[in-house]
PDB file of C-alpha atoms in Angstrom:
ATOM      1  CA  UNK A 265     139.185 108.195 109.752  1.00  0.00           C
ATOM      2  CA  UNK A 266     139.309 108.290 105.844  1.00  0.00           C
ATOM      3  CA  UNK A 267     136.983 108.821 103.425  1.00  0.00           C
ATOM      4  CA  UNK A 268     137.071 107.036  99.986  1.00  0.00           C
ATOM      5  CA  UNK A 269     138.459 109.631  97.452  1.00  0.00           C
ATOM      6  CA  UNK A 270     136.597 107.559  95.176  1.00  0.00           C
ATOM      7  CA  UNK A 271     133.406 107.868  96.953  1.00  0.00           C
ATOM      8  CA  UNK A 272     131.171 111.372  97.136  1.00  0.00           C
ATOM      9  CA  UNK A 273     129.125 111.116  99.700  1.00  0.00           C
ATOM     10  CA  UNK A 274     125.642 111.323  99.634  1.00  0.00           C
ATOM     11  CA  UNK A 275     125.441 115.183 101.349  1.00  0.00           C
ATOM     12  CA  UNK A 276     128.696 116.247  99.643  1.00  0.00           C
ATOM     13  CA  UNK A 277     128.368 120.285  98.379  1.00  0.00           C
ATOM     14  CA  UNK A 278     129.004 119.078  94.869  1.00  0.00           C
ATOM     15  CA  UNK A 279     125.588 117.185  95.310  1.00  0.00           C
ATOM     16  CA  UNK A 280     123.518 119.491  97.518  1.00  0.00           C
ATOM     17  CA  UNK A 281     124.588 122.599  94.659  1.00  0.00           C
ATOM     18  CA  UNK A 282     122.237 120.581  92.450  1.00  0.00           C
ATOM     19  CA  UNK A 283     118.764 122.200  92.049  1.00  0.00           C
ATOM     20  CA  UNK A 284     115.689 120.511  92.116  1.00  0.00           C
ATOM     21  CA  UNK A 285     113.388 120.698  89.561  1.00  0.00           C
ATOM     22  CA  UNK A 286     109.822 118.607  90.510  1.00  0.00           C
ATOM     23  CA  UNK A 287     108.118 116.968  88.348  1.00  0.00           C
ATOM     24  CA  UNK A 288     105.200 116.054  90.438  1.00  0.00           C
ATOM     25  CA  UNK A 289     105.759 112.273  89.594  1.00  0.00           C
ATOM     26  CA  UNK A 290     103.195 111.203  92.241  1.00  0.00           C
ATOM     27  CA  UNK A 291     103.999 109.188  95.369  1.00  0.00           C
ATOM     28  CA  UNK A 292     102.307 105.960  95.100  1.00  0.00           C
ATOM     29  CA  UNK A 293     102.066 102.836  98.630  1.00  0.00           C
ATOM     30  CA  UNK A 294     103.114  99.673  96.866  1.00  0.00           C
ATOM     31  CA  UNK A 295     101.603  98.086  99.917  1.00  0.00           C
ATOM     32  CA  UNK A 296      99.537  94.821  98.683  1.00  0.00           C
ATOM     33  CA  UNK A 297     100.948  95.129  95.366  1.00  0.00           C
ATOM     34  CA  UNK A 298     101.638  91.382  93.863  1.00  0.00           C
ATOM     35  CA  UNK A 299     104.771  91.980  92.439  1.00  0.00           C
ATOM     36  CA  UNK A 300     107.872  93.235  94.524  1.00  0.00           C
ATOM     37  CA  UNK A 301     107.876  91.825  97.926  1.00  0.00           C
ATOM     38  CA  UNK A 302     108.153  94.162 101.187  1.00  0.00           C
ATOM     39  CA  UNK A 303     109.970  93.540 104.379  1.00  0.00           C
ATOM     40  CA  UNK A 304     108.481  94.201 107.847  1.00  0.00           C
ATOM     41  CA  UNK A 305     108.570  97.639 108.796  1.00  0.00           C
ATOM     42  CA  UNK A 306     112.337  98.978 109.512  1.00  0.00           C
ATOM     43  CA  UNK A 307     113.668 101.401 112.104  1.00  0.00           C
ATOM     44  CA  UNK A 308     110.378 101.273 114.400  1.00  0.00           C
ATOM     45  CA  UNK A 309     107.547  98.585 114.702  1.00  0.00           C
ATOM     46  CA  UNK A 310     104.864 101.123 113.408  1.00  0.00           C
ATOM     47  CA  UNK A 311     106.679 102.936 110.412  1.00  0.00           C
ATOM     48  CA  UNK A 312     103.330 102.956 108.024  1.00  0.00           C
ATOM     49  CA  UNK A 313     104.800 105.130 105.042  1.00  0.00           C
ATOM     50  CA  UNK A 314     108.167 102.762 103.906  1.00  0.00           C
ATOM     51  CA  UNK A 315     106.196 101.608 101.473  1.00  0.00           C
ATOM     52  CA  UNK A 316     105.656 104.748  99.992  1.00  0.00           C
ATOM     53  CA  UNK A 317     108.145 105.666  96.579  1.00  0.00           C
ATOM     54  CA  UNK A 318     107.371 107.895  93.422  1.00  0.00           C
ATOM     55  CA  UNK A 319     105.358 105.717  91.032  1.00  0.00           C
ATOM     56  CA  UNK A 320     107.998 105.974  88.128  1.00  0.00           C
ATOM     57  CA  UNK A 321     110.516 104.300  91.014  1.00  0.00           C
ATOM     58  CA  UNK A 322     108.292 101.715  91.222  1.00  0.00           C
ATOM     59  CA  UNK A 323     107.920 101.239  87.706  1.00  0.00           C
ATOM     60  CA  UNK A 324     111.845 100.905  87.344  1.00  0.00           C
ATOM     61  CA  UNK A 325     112.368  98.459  90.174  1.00  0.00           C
ATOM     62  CA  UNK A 326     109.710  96.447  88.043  1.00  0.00           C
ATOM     63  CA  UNK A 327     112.019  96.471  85.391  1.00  0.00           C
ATOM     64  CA  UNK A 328     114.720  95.838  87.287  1.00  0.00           C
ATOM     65  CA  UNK A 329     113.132  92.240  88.578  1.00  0.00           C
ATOM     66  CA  UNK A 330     112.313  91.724  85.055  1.00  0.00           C
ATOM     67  CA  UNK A 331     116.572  91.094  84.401  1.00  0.00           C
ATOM     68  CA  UNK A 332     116.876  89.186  87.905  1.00  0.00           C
ATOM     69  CA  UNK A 333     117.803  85.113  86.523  1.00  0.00           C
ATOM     70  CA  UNK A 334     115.395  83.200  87.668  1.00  0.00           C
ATOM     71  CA  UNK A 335     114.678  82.447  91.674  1.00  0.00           C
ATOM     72  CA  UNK A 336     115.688  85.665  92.823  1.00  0.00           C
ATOM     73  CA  UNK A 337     113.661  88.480  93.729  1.00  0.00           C
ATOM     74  CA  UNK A 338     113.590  91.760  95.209  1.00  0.00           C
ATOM     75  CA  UNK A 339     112.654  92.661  98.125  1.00  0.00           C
ATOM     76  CA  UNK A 340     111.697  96.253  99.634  1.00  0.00           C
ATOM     77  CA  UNK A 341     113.442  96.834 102.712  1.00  0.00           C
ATOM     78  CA  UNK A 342     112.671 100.576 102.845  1.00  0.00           C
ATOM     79  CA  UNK A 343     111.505 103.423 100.306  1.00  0.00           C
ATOM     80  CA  UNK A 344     109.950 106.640 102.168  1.00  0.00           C
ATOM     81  CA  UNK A 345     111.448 107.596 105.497  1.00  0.00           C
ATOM     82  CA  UNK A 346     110.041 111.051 106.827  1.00  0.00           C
ATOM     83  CA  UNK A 347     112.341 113.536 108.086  1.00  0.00           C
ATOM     84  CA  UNK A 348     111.749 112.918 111.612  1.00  0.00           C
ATOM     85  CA  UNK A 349     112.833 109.542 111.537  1.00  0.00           C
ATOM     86  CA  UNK A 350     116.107 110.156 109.341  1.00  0.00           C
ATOM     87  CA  UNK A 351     117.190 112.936 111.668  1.00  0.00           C
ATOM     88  CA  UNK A 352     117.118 110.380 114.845  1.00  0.00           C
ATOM     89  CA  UNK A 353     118.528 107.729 112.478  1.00  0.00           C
ATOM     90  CA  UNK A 354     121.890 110.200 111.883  1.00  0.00           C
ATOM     91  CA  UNK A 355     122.013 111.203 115.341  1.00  0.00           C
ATOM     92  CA  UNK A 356     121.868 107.772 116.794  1.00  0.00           C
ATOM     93  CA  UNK A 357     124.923 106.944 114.629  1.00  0.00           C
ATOM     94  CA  UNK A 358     126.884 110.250 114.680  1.00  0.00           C
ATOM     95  CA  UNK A 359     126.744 109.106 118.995  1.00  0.00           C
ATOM     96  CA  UNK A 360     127.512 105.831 118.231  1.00  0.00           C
ATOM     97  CA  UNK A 361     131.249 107.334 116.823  1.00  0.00           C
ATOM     98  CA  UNK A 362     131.218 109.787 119.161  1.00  0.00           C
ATOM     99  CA  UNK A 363     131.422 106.998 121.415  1.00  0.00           C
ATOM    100  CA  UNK A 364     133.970 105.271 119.773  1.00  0.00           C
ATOM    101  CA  UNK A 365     135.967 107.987 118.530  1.00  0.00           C
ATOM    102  CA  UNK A 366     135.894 110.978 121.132  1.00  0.00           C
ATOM    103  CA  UNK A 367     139.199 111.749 119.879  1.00  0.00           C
ATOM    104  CA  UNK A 368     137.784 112.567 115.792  1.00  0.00           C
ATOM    105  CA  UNK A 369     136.347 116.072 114.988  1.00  0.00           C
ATOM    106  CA  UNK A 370     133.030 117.022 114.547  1.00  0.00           C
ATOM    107  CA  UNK A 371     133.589 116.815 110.627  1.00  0.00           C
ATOM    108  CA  UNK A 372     135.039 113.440 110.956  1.00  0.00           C
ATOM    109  CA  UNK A 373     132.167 111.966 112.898  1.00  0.00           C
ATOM    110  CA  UNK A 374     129.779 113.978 110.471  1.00  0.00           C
ATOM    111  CA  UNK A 375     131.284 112.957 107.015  1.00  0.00           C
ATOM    112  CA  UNK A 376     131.475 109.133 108.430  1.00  0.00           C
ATOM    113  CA  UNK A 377     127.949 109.054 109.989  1.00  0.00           C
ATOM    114  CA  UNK A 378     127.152 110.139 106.462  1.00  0.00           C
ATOM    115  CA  UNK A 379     128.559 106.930 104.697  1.00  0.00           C
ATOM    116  CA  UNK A 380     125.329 105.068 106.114  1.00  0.00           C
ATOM    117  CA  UNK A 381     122.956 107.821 106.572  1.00  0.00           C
ATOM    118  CA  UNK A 382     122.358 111.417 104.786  1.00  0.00           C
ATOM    119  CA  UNK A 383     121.864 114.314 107.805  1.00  0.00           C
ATOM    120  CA  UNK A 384     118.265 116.415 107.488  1.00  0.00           C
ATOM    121  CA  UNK A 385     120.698 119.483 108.507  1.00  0.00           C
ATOM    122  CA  UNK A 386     123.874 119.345 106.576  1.00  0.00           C
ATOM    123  CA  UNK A 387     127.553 119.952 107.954  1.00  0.00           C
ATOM    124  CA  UNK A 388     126.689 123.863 107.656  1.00  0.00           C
ATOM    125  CA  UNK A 389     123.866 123.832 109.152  1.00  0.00           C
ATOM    126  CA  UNK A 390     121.686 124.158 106.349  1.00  0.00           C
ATOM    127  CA  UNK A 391     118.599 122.023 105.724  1.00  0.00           C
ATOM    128  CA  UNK A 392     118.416 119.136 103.726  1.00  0.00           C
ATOM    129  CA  UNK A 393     116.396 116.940 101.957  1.00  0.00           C
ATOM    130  CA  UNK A 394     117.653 113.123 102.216  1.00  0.00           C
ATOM    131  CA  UNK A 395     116.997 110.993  99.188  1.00  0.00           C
ATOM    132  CA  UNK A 396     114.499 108.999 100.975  1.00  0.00           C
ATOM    133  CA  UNK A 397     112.330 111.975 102.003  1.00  0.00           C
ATOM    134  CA  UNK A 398     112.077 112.619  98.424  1.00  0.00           C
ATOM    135  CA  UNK A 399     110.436 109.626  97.351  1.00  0.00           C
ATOM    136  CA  UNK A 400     113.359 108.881  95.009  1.00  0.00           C
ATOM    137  CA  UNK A 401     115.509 105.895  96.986  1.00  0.00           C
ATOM    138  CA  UNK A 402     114.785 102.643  97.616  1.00  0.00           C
ATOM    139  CA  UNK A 403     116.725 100.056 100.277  1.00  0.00           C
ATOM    140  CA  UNK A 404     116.405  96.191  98.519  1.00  0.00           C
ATOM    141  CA  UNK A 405     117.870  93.281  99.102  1.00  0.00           C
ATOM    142  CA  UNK A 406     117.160  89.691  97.414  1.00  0.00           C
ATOM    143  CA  UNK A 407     115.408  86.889  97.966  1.00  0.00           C
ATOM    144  CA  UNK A 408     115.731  83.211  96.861  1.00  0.00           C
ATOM    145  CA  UNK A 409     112.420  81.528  95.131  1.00  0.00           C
ATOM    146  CA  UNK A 410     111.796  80.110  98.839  1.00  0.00           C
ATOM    147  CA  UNK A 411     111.611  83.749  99.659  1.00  0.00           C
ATOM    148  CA  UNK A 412     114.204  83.693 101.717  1.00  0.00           C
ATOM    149  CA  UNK A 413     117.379  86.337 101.603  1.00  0.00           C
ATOM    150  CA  UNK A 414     120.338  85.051  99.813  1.00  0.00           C
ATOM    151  CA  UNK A 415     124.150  86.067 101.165  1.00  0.00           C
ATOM    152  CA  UNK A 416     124.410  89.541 101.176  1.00  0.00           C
ATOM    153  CA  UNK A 417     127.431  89.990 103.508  1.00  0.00           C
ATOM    154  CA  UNK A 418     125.124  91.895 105.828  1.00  0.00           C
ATOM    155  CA  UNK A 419     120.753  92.432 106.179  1.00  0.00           C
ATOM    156  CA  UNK A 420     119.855  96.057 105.990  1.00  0.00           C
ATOM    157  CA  UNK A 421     118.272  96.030 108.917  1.00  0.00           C
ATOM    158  CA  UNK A 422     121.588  95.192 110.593  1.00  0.00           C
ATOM    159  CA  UNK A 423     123.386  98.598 109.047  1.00  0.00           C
ATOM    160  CA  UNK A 424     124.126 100.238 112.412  1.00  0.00           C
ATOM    161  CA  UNK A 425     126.051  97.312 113.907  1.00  0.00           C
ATOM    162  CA  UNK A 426     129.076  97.681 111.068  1.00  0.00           C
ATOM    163  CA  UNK A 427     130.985  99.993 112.907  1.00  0.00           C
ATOM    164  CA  UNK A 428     133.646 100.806 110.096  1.00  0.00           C
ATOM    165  CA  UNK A 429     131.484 100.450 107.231  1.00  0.00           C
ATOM    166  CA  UNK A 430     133.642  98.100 105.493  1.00  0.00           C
ATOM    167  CA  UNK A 431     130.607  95.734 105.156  1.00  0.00           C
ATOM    168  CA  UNK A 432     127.995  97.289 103.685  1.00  0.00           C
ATOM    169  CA  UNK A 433     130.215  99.424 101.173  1.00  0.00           C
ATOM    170  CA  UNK A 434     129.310  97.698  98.238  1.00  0.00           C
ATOM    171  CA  UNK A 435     132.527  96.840  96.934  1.00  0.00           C
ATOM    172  CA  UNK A 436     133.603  95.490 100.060  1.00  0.00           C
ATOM    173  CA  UNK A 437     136.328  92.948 100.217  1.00  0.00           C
ATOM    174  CA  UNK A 438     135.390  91.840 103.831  1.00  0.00           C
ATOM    175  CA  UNK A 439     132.808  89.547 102.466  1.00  0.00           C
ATOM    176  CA  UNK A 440     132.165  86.632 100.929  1.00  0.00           C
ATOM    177  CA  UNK A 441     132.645  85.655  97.219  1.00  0.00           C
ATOM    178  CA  UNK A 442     128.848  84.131  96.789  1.00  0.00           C
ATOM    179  CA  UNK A 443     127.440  87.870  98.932  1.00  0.00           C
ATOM    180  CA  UNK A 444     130.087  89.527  96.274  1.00  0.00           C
ATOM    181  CA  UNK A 445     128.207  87.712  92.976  1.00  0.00           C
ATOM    182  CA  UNK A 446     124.697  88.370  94.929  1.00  0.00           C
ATOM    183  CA  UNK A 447     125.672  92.073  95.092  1.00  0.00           C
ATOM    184  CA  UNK A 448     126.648  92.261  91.333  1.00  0.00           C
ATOM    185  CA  UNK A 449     123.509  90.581  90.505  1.00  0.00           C
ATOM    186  CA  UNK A 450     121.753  93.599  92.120  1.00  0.00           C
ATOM    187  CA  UNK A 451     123.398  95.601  91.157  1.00  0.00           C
ATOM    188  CA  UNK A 452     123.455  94.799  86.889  1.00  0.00           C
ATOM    189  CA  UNK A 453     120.003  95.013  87.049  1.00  0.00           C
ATOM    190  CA  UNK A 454     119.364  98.265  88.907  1.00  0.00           C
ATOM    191  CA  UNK A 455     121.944 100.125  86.866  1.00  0.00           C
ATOM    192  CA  UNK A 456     119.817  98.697  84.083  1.00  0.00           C
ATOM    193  CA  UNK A 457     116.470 100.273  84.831  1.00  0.00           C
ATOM    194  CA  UNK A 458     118.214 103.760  85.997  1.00  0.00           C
ATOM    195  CA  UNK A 459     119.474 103.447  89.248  1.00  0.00           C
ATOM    196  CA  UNK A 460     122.669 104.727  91.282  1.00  0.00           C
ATOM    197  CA  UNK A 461     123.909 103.066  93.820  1.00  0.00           C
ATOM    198  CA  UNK A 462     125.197 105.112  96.922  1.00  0.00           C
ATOM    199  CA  UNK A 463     128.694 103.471  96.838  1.00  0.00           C
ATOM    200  CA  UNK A 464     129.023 102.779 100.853  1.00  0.00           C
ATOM    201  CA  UNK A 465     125.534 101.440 101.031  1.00  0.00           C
ATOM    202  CA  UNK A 466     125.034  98.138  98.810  1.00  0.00           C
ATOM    203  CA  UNK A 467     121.365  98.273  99.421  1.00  0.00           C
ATOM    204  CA  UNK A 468     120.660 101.995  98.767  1.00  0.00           C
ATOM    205  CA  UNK A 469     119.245 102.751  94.660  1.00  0.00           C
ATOM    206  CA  UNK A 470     117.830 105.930  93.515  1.00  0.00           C
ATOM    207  CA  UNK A 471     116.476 107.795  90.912  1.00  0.00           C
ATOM    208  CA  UNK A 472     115.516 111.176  90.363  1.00  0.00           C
ATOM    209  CA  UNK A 473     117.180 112.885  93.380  1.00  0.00           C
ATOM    210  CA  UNK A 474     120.062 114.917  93.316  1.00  0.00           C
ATOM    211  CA  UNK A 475     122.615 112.085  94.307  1.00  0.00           C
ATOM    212  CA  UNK A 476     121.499 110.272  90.830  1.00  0.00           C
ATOM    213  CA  UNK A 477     121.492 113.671  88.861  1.00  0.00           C
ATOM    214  CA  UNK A 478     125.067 113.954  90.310  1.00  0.00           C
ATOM    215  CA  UNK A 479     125.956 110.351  89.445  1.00  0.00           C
ATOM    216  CA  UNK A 480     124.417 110.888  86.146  1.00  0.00           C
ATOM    217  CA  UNK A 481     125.650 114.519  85.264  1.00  0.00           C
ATOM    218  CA  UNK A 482     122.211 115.681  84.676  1.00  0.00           C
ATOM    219  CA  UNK A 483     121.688 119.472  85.184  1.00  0.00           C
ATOM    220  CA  UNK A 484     118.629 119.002  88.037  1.00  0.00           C
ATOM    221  CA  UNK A 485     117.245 116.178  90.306  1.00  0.00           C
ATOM    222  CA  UNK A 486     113.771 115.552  89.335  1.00  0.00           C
ATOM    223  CA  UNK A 487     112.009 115.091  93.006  1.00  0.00           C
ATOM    224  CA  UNK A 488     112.422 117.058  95.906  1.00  0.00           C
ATOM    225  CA  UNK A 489     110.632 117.093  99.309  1.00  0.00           C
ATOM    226  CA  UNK A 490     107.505 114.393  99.469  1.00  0.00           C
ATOM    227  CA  UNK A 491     106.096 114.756 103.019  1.00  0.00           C
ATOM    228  CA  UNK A 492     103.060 117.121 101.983  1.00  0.00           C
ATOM    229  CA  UNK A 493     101.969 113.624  99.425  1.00  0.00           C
ATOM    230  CA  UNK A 494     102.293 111.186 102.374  1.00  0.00           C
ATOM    231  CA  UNK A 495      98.564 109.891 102.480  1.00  0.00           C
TER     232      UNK A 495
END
């Protein structure tokens, strides 16, 4: 198992040694909003908060529909996911390699069960605060003007069956060239309202948390920890 030199992952020290300095940008439920459509709920049938993302997120993916051409949209597959979900999220994965790779090390199963999903207790065995606990990432995907998703080269919701992560990386070269232009569509106009894109995840966009500070060489992350807002 390699990882990308290219790619810092999403726990890496160099982006947990970023402080956090919160702005109190409040967390706002873009459920019944008329403008960005939302997915069913992800992960588990009764996940009520995914719609749940700091309002000047929302106000950026906005924007970011605003440069889409026309007949594509956006739509939310997941924004807010508490702590207790992400934790069961990393450890379903990390056994889904340990499965498949008894023979790696702990670190090795750790850093590549990170490529999909951030750990809630880092490789130390510190705590941490995944981007989506802070309110600051969003998982989209796009829709044609029939509302229905355009090639991607894999759904979000299918993120646990690509074993190797070669699909989802969003530079893959295992997909096809119209999922390739749909992901550079995406991904023009997220860059262009603020985002960062976690490199291994083509659906993953952020902004304000310490992955995008890193990405952005800013000297703090702007949210940290949401779960006393969660209404």
């Amino acid at each position: 198992m390699e990882v990308s030199q290219s790619i810092v992952l999403i726990a890496a020290p160099e982006v947990l040694a970023i402080p956090v300095v919160e702005n109190h940008n409040p967390l706002i439920d873009i459920k019944g909003n008329n403008r960005i459509l939302i997915g069913p709920s992800p992960e588990i049938p009764d996940n009520t908060d995914y719609t749940q993302m700091r309002e000047e997120v929302f106000h950026r993916l906005l924007n970011a529909q605003s440069l889409l051409p026309a007949g594509l949209q956006f739509c939310l597959y997941e924004a807010y996911r508490s702590l207790d979900l992400q934790k069961a999220l990393f450890d379903e994965r990390y056994e889904q390699l340990l499965a498949l790779h008894p023979d790696w090390s702990h670190e090795e199963r750790f850093n590549e069960t990170m490529k999909l999903i951030s750990p809630v207790i880092n490789l130390d065995g510190t705590k941490n605060v995944p981007p989506h606990g802070t309110g600051a990432a969003i998982d989209v995907y796009l829709l044609d003007e029939s509302g229905k998703p355009v090639d991607m080269g894999i759904h979000p919701k299918d993120w646990m069956t690509d074993i190797d992560a070669h699909i989802s990386t969003t530079n893959s070269r295992s997909i096809s060239e119209k999922a390739r232009a749909n992901r550079d569509i995406m991904s023009r106009a997220l860059s262009s309202a603020g985002f960062v894109n976690y490199p291994t995840e083509y659906w993953h966009w952020s902004y304000g948390d310490r992955y995008w500070a890193f990405m952005t060489g800013q000297s703090h992350a702007c949210y940290g920890c949401v779960s006393s807002l969660i209404r």
